[in-house]
Amino acid sequence: MSSCENPNTDKDALMTRRQKFDGQTKICVKCKQNTGNVVVRYAVYCKSCFFLLVQTRFRKVLEPSINAVPDEPRRKALRAVGSLVIGFSGGTSSTALLDLVAKTYFAPRTIGDAKDDAALKGGKDHPRNAEKGIWKGNPAVCYVEVCGAFPGEKDRIEEIREVVGYAGKPFEYIPLRLEDAFDPNWWDRIGGGNIGTSARILGLDLSDEGLRLVHSSSNLNPHDALRMYLSSLPTQTAFYSAIQILIRILLLHTAASRKASHLVLGTSLTALSVNLISGIAQGAGFAVAEEAKEEWNPRPEQGIKVRVLRPMKDIGMKECAIWDWWNGLREHGRGKNAIGALTRDFIYGLESDYPATVSTVARTCAKLTPKEGSNGVCIMCERPAQHGVQGWKARISIRSYHEASSAVSGKSRPPHLTEDEISNLTKFPVNSSSATSNSASLTARLCYACHTLLTSRSSRGTSSNPAGNSSDVPLPLWVHPTIGSADAGNPVDNQGEADEGTRSVKLSRKDMESRIADFLLPDSE
């Protein structure tokens, strides 16, 4: 078999693949007694020690963040200020998360069981503390059905209801649909806030990169509004990223409506690494820390601060699959495409060949911090937004011929166009600038990732898009209260700064010479 390696490279400098199992170590590394049943990151574990390993990692991530104030070295009793909501997708790690939460914190305890009484020694494990419970009220399992975004996709709400039923009596099942993001009835039901009449009829013009807000004349039902919003997005990556944003915000608002203090998600170590790299690739590097742990502040009238936790972030996808298999749990996962799928395949390959690399990706990204502070919250994804996004993006991006200043001169000039032709193409049209300045824009209120999601360009769109749809696109309901009725027809306060960066165009050589002709000294003979 031929090799593609460099023959001139030192063999010792090459990264050789380490064997997952040497074939000799058959005893569990934890108990040193039982024969191993599974290999986890080059270590052999028996079945009982594997269960203990997963539960320990799960509690180590979750419990320090349960109390309102992080635990000190001497831990107090676990007591949350609100209820618990579990975001459930039906996938491998999500199924394991639900089972772990049910068995660890909501398992029925037999009264008078000597073994259980001996396990509860004292302090935070004292029987009186165990009877009170950690979270207030009953826990809820929230599932967002996304079949409305995919024609012909099966509705799995009832299947997930059966899965949640296996977890036990305390859990309440809350089914949601992706189109609820455009349903005023759902918004009123969760107490999302009052939306003025003028704000309800606002739409978004995606045909203009200024993202102008327009008065919408269409009266669509939630399902059609969702399909129109997704089909208007420019790329497949934007399509799937928008779905993830809608799911996340739906879960957050549902948690806030239940006065929940914690929203736990089943993001495994493998999925976390995928999300981190995929988010950075799509421009969400400023909020990369939010992928591992975040605190979401709802509107004052909605409820308390929601702490979003991912207790499975130290447990790989392989361990989650083994947990589900040995506990007889069913999975109802669904695949995804675009940049996220490419990153997922890459990370899955790393986990298969070099398991330690996946945890290294997550730990490295956890150390990343932005150099500058936040400039508020993005009204689309409701995550921190950096300052000066549009001015910076205008300096590094070529969005159209009107901004193709680098093509005016030099070797990068297209061979079929002359310098004067390119100069004419790059002149900013007067009508476009006046139209942008006379209407409100969403640009200044978005983070870099969401602005890129709405304005990115590709040779292939998301689907066949009827003509005219992109000029009147409905917006998710949580965007409307932030915009307010006063924005309709009025320019955004700091839009001028962004427009200045967008309208800067490099002049041709002849234009530059004509402008500085009066200041040039005559050539000496």
mmCIF file with all atom_site columns, C-alpha atoms in Angstrom, residues 197-346:
data_model
loop_
_atom_site.group_PDB
_atom_site.id
_atom_site.type_symbol
_atom_site.label_atom_id
_atom_site.label_alt_id
_atom_site.label_comp_id
_atom_site.label_asym_id
_atom_site.label_entity_id
_atom_site.label_seq_id
_atom_site.pdbx_PDB_ins_code
_atom_site.Cartn_x
_atom_site.Cartn_y
_atom_site.Cartn_z
_atom_site.occupancy
_atom_site.B_iso_or_equiv
_atom_site.pdbx_formal_charge
_atom_site.auth_seq_id
_atom_site.auth_comp_id
_atom_site.auth_asym_id
_atom_site.auth_atom_id
_atom_site.pdbx_PDB_model_num
ATOM 1   C CA . THR A 1 197 ? -49.631 47.186 16.207 1.00 0.00 ? 197 THR A CA 1
ATOM 2   C CA . SER A 1 198 ? -47.051 49.015 14.130 1.00 0.00 ? 198 SER A CA 1
ATOM 3   C CA . ALA A 1 199 ? -44.301 46.662 15.321 1.00 0.00 ? 199 ALA A CA 1
ATOM 4   C CA . ARG A 1 200 ? -46.330 43.563 14.437 1.00 0.00 ? 200 ARG A CA 1
ATOM 5   C CA . ILE A 1 201 ? -46.558 44.572 10.770 1.00 0.00 ? 201 ILE A CA 1
ATOM 6   C CA . LEU A 1 202 ? -42.819 45.122 10.346 1.00 0.00 ? 202 LEU A CA 1
ATOM 7   C CA . GLY A 1 203 ? -40.944 42.903 7.918  1.00 0.00 ? 203 GLY A CA 1
ATOM 8   C CA . LEU A 1 204 ? -37.367 42.637 6.710  1.00 0.00 ? 204 LEU A CA 1
ATOM 9   C CA . ASP A 1 205 ? -36.045 43.424 3.256  1.00 0.00 ? 205 ASP A CA 1
ATOM 10  C CA . LEU A 1 206 ? -33.357 40.822 2.559  1.00 0.00 ? 206 LEU A CA 1
ATOM 11  C CA . SER A 1 207 ? -32.912 42.017 -1.015 1.00 0.00 ? 207 SER A CA 1
ATOM 12  C CA . ASP A 1 208 ? -31.050 45.043 0.392  1.00 0.00 ? 208 ASP A CA 1
ATOM 13  C CA . GLU A 1 209 ? -27.867 44.421 2.359  1.00 0.00 ? 209 GLU A CA 1
ATOM 14  C CA . GLY A 1 210 ? -28.810 47.344 4.571  1.00 0.00 ? 210 GLY A CA 1
ATOM 15  C CA . LEU A 1 211 ? -31.502 45.016 6.037  1.00 0.00 ? 211 LEU A CA 1
ATOM 16  C CA . ARG A 1 212 ? -34.182 47.693 5.917  1.00 0.00 ? 212 ARG A CA 1
ATOM 17  C CA . LEU A 1 213 ? -37.333 47.308 7.973  1.00 0.00 ? 213 LEU A CA 1
ATOM 18  C CA . VAL A 1 214 ? -40.469 47.591 5.859  1.00 0.00 ? 214 VAL A CA 1
ATOM 19  C CA . HIS A 1 215 ? -44.192 47.603 6.513  1.00 0.00 ? 215 HIS A CA 1
ATOM 20  C CA . SER A 1 216 ? -45.362 44.079 5.769  1.00 0.00 ? 216 SER A CA 1
ATOM 21  C CA . SER A 1 217 ? -48.561 43.720 3.782  1.00 0.00 ? 217 SER A CA 1
ATOM 22  C CA . SER A 1 218 ? -48.763 39.921 4.091  1.00 0.00 ? 218 SER A CA 1
ATOM 23  C CA . ASN A 1 219 ? -50.901 38.188 6.714  1.00 0.00 ? 219 ASN A CA 1
ATOM 24  C CA . LEU A 1 220 ? -49.360 34.722 6.958  1.00 0.00 ? 220 LEU A CA 1
ATOM 25  C CA . ASN A 1 221 ? -50.091 31.928 9.387  1.00 0.00 ? 221 ASN A CA 1
ATOM 26  C CA . PRO A 1 222 ? -47.149 30.829 11.594 1.00 0.00 ? 222 PRO A CA 1
ATOM 27  C CA . HIS A 1 223 ? -46.248 27.849 9.403  1.00 0.00 ? 223 HIS A CA 1
ATOM 28  C CA . ASP A 1 224 ? -46.142 29.883 6.191  1.00 0.00 ? 224 ASP A CA 1
ATOM 29  C CA . ALA A 1 225 ? -44.229 32.663 7.954  1.00 0.00 ? 225 ALA A CA 1
ATOM 30  C CA . LEU A 1 226 ? -41.603 30.140 9.081  1.00 0.00 ? 226 LEU A CA 1
ATOM 31  C CA . ARG A 1 227 ? -41.249 28.678 5.596  1.00 0.00 ? 227 ARG A CA 1
ATOM 32  C CA . MET A 1 228 ? -40.971 32.126 4.052  1.00 0.00 ? 228 MET A CA 1
ATOM 33  C CA . TYR A 1 229 ? -38.346 33.227 6.579  1.00 0.00 ? 229 TYR A CA 1
ATOM 34  C CA . LEU A 1 230 ? -36.194 30.141 6.057  1.00 0.00 ? 230 LEU A CA 1
ATOM 35  C CA . SER A 1 231 ? -36.560 30.050 2.272  1.00 0.00 ? 231 SER A CA 1
ATOM 36  C CA . SER A 1 232 ? -35.445 33.684 2.051  1.00 0.00 ? 232 SER A CA 1
ATOM 37  C CA . LEU A 1 233 ? -32.100 32.960 3.701  1.00 0.00 ? 233 LEU A CA 1
ATOM 38  C CA . PRO A 1 234 ? -29.236 33.051 1.205  1.00 0.00 ? 234 PRO A CA 1
ATOM 39  C CA . THR A 1 235 ? -27.334 29.812 1.951  1.00 0.00 ? 235 THR A CA 1
ATOM 40  C CA . GLN A 1 236 ? -27.813 26.288 3.270  1.00 0.00 ? 236 GLN A CA 1
ATOM 41  C CA . THR A 1 237 ? -25.550 27.100 6.208  1.00 0.00 ? 237 THR A CA 1
ATOM 42  C CA . ALA A 1 238 ? -27.736 30.087 7.095  1.00 0.00 ? 238 ALA A CA 1
ATOM 43  C CA . PHE A 1 239 ? -30.811 27.858 6.839  1.00 0.00 ? 239 PHE A CA 1
ATOM 44  C CA . TYR A 1 240 ? -29.607 25.366 9.455  1.00 0.00 ? 240 TYR A CA 1
ATOM 45  C CA . SER A 1 241 ? -28.034 28.024 11.660 1.00 0.00 ? 241 SER A CA 1
ATOM 46  C CA . ALA A 1 242 ? -31.328 29.933 11.744 1.00 0.00 ? 242 ALA A CA 1
ATOM 47  C CA . ILE A 1 243 ? -33.143 26.780 12.859 1.00 0.00 ? 243 ILE A CA 1
ATOM 48  C CA . GLN A 1 244 ? -30.700 26.325 15.742 1.00 0.00 ? 244 GLN A CA 1
ATOM 49  C CA . ILE A 1 245 ? -31.195 29.947 16.795 1.00 0.00 ? 245 ILE A CA 1
ATOM 50  C CA . LEU A 1 246 ? -34.987 29.579 16.723 1.00 0.00 ? 246 LEU A CA 1
ATOM 51  C CA . ILE A 1 247 ? -34.836 26.382 18.808 1.00 0.00 ? 247 ILE A CA 1
ATOM 52  C CA . ARG A 1 248 ? -32.562 27.969 21.391 1.00 0.00 ? 248 ARG A CA 1
ATOM 53  C CA . ILE A 1 249 ? -34.679 31.110 21.837 1.00 0.00 ? 249 ILE A CA 1
ATOM 54  C CA . LEU A 1 250 ? -37.899 29.084 22.013 1.00 0.00 ? 250 LEU A CA 1
ATOM 55  C CA . LEU A 1 251 ? -36.392 27.027 24.841 1.00 0.00 ? 251 LEU A CA 1
ATOM 56  C CA . LEU A 1 252 ? -35.177 30.125 26.672 1.00 0.00 ? 252 LEU A CA 1
ATOM 57  C CA . HIS A 1 253 ? -38.529 31.914 26.559 1.00 0.00 ? 253 HIS A CA 1
ATOM 58  C CA . THR A 1 254 ? -40.330 28.741 27.628 1.00 0.00 ? 254 THR A CA 1
ATOM 59  C CA . ALA A 1 255 ? -37.963 28.377 30.583 1.00 0.00 ? 255 ALA A CA 1
ATOM 60  C CA . ALA A 1 256 ? -38.528 32.015 31.536 1.00 0.00 ? 256 ALA A CA 1
ATOM 61  C CA . SER A 1 257 ? -42.311 31.558 31.405 1.00 0.00 ? 257 SER A CA 1
ATOM 62  C CA . ARG A 1 258 ? -42.021 28.726 33.958 1.00 0.00 ? 258 ARG A CA 1
ATOM 63  C CA . LYS A 1 259 ? -39.825 30.806 36.296 1.00 0.00 ? 259 LYS A CA 1
ATOM 64  C CA . ALA A 1 260 ? -36.999 28.367 35.660 1.00 0.00 ? 260 ALA A CA 1
ATOM 65  C CA . SER A 1 261 ? -33.533 29.142 36.928 1.00 0.00 ? 261 SER A CA 1
ATOM 66  C CA . HIS A 1 262 ? -31.810 26.410 34.909 1.00 0.00 ? 262 HIS A CA 1
ATOM 67  C CA . LEU A 1 263 ? -32.116 25.182 31.347 1.00 0.00 ? 263 LEU A CA 1
ATOM 68  C CA . VAL A 1 264 ? -30.007 22.065 30.782 1.00 0.00 ? 264 VAL A CA 1
ATOM 69  C CA . LEU A 1 265 ? -29.101 20.853 27.301 1.00 0.00 ? 265 LEU A CA 1
ATOM 70  C CA . GLY A 1 266 ? -27.713 17.504 26.217 1.00 0.00 ? 266 GLY A CA 1
ATOM 71  C CA . THR A 1 267 ? -24.639 18.838 24.419 1.00 0.00 ? 267 THR A CA 1
ATOM 72  C CA . SER A 1 268 ? -21.928 16.198 24.660 1.00 0.00 ? 268 SER A CA 1
ATOM 73  C CA . LEU A 1 269 ? -18.190 16.828 24.512 1.00 0.00 ? 269 LEU A CA 1
ATOM 74  C CA . THR A 1 270 ? -18.190 15.827 20.852 1.00 0.00 ? 270 THR A CA 1
ATOM 75  C CA . ALA A 1 271 ? -21.138 18.054 19.978 1.00 0.00 ? 271 ALA A CA 1
ATOM 76  C CA . LEU A 1 272 ? -19.625 20.941 21.941 1.00 0.00 ? 272 LEU A CA 1
ATOM 77  C CA . SER A 1 273 ? -16.424 20.743 19.902 1.00 0.00 ? 273 SER A CA 1
ATOM 78  C CA . VAL A 1 274 ? -18.499 20.686 16.719 1.00 0.00 ? 274 VAL A CA 1
ATOM 79  C CA . ASN A 1 275 ? -20.512 23.726 17.814 1.00 0.00 ? 275 ASN A CA 1
ATOM 80  C CA . LEU A 1 276 ? -17.410 25.668 18.824 1.00 0.00 ? 276 LEU A CA 1
ATOM 81  C CA . ILE A 1 277 ? -15.550 25.199 15.551 1.00 0.00 ? 277 ILE A CA 1
ATOM 82  C CA . SER A 1 278 ? -18.697 25.587 13.452 1.00 0.00 ? 278 SER A CA 1
ATOM 83  C CA . GLY A 1 279 ? -19.635 28.785 15.307 1.00 0.00 ? 279 GLY A CA 1
ATOM 84  C CA . ILE A 1 280 ? -16.195 30.299 14.802 1.00 0.00 ? 280 ILE A CA 1
ATOM 85  C CA . ALA A 1 281 ? -16.346 29.384 11.108 1.00 0.00 ? 281 ALA A CA 1
ATOM 86  C CA . GLN A 1 282 ? -19.664 31.235 10.809 1.00 0.00 ? 282 GLN A CA 1
ATOM 87  C CA . GLY A 1 283 ? -18.506 34.382 12.597 1.00 0.00 ? 283 GLY A CA 1
ATOM 88  C CA . ALA A 1 284 ? -19.716 33.685 16.149 1.00 0.00 ? 284 ALA A CA 1
ATOM 89  C CA . GLY A 1 285 ? -16.263 33.763 17.705 1.00 0.00 ? 285 GLY A CA 1
ATOM 90  C CA . PHE A 1 286 ? -17.092 36.746 19.919 1.00 0.00 ? 286 PHE A CA 1
ATOM 91  C CA . ALA A 1 287 ? -19.689 34.685 21.807 1.00 0.00 ? 287 ALA A CA 1
ATOM 92  C CA . VAL A 1 288 ? -17.758 31.405 21.750 1.00 0.00 ? 288 VAL A CA 1
ATOM 93  C CA . ALA A 1 289 ? -17.838 31.212 25.556 1.00 0.00 ? 289 ALA A CA 1
ATOM 94  C CA . GLU A 1 290 ? -21.645 31.160 25.442 1.00 0.00 ? 290 GLU A CA 1
ATOM 95  C CA . GLU A 1 291 ? -21.555 27.734 23.791 1.00 0.00 ? 291 GLU A CA 1
ATOM 96  C CA . ALA A 1 292 ? -20.309 26.082 26.985 1.00 0.00 ? 292 ALA A CA 1
ATOM 97  C CA . LYS A 1 293 ? -22.177 28.115 29.611 1.00 0.00 ? 293 LYS A CA 1
ATOM 98  C CA . GLU A 1 294 ? -24.320 31.227 29.505 1.00 0.00 ? 294 GLU A CA 1
ATOM 99  C CA . GLU A 1 295 ? -26.723 33.273 31.581 1.00 0.00 ? 295 GLU A CA 1
ATOM 100 C CA . TRP A 1 296 ? -29.706 34.699 29.752 1.00 0.00 ? 296 TRP A CA 1
ATOM 101 C CA . ASN A 1 297 ? -31.531 37.731 31.107 1.00 0.00 ? 297 ASN A CA 1
ATOM 102 C CA . PRO A 1 298 ? -35.190 37.800 30.062 1.00 0.00 ? 298 PRO A CA 1
ATOM 103 C CA . ARG A 1 299 ? -37.228 40.958 29.987 1.00 0.00 ? 299 ARG A CA 1
ATOM 104 C CA . PRO A 1 300 ? -38.074 42.179 33.515 1.00 0.00 ? 300 PRO A CA 1
ATOM 105 C CA . GLU A 1 301 ? -41.713 41.175 33.245 1.00 0.00 ? 301 GLU A CA 1
ATOM 106 C CA . GLN A 1 302 ? -40.877 37.627 32.085 1.00 0.00 ? 302 GLN A CA 1
ATOM 107 C CA . GLY A 1 303 ? -39.004 36.101 34.987 1.00 0.00 ? 303 GLY A CA 1
ATOM 108 C CA . ILE A 1 304 ? -35.669 35.442 36.646 1.00 0.00 ? 304 ILE A CA 1
ATOM 109 C CA . LYS A 1 305 ? -32.260 34.949 35.058 1.00 0.00 ? 305 LYS A CA 1
ATOM 110 C CA . VAL A 1 306 ? -31.954 31.624 33.247 1.00 0.00 ? 306 VAL A CA 1
ATOM 111 C CA . ARG A 1 307 ? -28.665 29.761 33.551 1.00 0.00 ? 307 ARG A CA 1
ATOM 112 C CA . VAL A 1 308 ? -28.037 27.556 30.493 1.00 0.00 ? 308 VAL A CA 1
ATOM 113 C CA . LEU A 1 309 ? -25.934 24.520 31.412 1.00 0.00 ? 309 LEU A CA 1
ATOM 114 C CA . ARG A 1 310 ? -24.532 21.612 29.432 1.00 0.00 ? 310 ARG A CA 1
ATOM 115 C CA . PRO A 1 311 ? -23.840 18.862 32.005 1.00 0.00 ? 311 PRO A CA 1
ATOM 116 C CA . MET A 1 312 ? -22.714 16.393 29.314 1.00 0.00 ? 312 MET A CA 1
ATOM 117 C CA . LYS A 1 313 ? -19.886 18.571 28.034 1.00 0.00 ? 313 LYS A CA 1
ATOM 118 C CA . ASP A 1 314 ? -17.243 16.312 29.647 1.00 0.00 ? 314 ASP A CA 1
ATOM 119 C CA . ILE A 1 315 ? -18.834 13.130 28.279 1.00 0.00 ? 315 ILE A CA 1
ATOM 120 C CA . GLY A 1 316 ? -18.153 12.086 24.708 1.00 0.00 ? 316 GLY A CA 1
ATOM 121 C CA . MET A 1 317 ? -20.692 10.877 22.185 1.00 0.00 ? 317 MET A CA 1
ATOM 122 C CA . LYS A 1 318 ? -19.341 7.344  22.483 1.00 0.00 ? 318 LYS A CA 1
ATOM 123 C CA . GLU A 1 319 ? -19.939 7.264  26.238 1.00 0.00 ? 319 GLU A CA 1
ATOM 124 C CA . CYS A 1 320 ? -23.474 8.613  25.755 1.00 0.00 ? 320 CYS A CA 1
ATOM 125 C CA . ALA A 1 321 ? -24.237 5.915  23.183 1.00 0.00 ? 321 ALA A CA 1
ATOM 126 C CA . ILE A 1 322 ? -22.933 3.196  25.519 1.00 0.00 ? 322 ILE A CA 1
ATOM 127 C CA . TRP A 1 323 ? -25.024 4.590  28.393 1.00 0.00 ? 323 TRP A CA 1
ATOM 128 C CA . ASP A 1 324 ? -28.147 4.501  26.220 1.00 0.00 ? 324 ASP A CA 1
ATOM 129 C CA . TRP A 1 325 ? -27.401 0.975  25.012 1.00 0.00 ? 325 TRP A CA 1
ATOM 130 C CA . TRP A 1 326 ? -26.810 -0.527 28.442 1.00 0.00 ? 326 TRP A CA 1
ATOM 131 C CA . ASN A 1 327 ? -29.916 1.180  29.869 1.00 0.00 ? 327 ASN A CA 1
ATOM 132 C CA . GLY A 1 328 ? -32.145 0.172  26.957 1.00 0.00 ? 328 GLY A CA 1
ATOM 133 C CA . LEU A 1 329 ? -32.945 3.757  25.952 1.00 0.00 ? 329 LEU A CA 1
ATOM 134 C CA . ARG A 1 330 ? -34.297 4.590  22.500 1.00 0.00 ? 330 ARG A CA 1
ATOM 135 C CA . GLU A 1 331 ? -32.962 7.446  20.395 1.00 0.00 ? 331 GLU A CA 1
ATOM 136 C CA . HIS A 1 332 ? -34.839 9.652  17.963 1.00 0.00 ? 332 HIS A CA 1
ATOM 137 C CA . GLY A 1 333 ? -32.067 11.754 16.438 1.00 0.00 ? 333 GLY A CA 1
ATOM 138 C CA . ARG A 1 334 ? -31.992 13.649 13.166 1.00 0.00 ? 334 ARG A CA 1
ATOM 139 C CA . GLY A 1 335 ? -29.026 14.618 10.971 1.00 0.00 ? 335 GLY A CA 1
ATOM 140 C CA . LYS A 1 336 ? -28.057 18.075 9.708  1.00 0.00 ? 336 LYS A CA 1
ATOM 141 C CA . ASN A 1 337 ? -26.171 19.464 6.741  1.00 0.00 ? 337 ASN A CA 1
ATOM 142 C CA . ALA A 1 338 ? -24.065 22.479 5.724  1.00 0.00 ? 338 ALA A CA 1
ATOM 143 C CA . ILE A 1 339 ? -20.962 23.715 7.570  1.00 0.00 ? 339 ILE A CA 1
ATOM 144 C CA . GLY A 1 340 ? -22.122 22.074 10.798 1.00 0.00 ? 340 GLY A CA 1
ATOM 145 C CA . ALA A 1 341 ? -22.150 18.655 9.113  1.00 0.00 ? 341 ALA A CA 1
ATOM 146 C CA . LEU A 1 342 ? -18.673 19.151 7.671  1.00 0.00 ? 342 LEU A CA 1
ATOM 147 C CA . THR A 1 343 ? -17.365 20.105 11.105 1.00 0.00 ? 343 THR A CA 1
ATOM 148 C CA . ARG A 1 344 ? -19.236 17.214 12.687 1.00 0.00 ? 344 ARG A CA 1
ATOM 149 C CA . ASP A 1 345 ? -17.661 14.668 10.327 1.00 0.00 ? 345 ASP A CA 1
ATOM 150 C CA . PHE A 1 346 ? -14.236 16.147 11.019 1.00 0.00 ? 346 PHE A CA 1
#
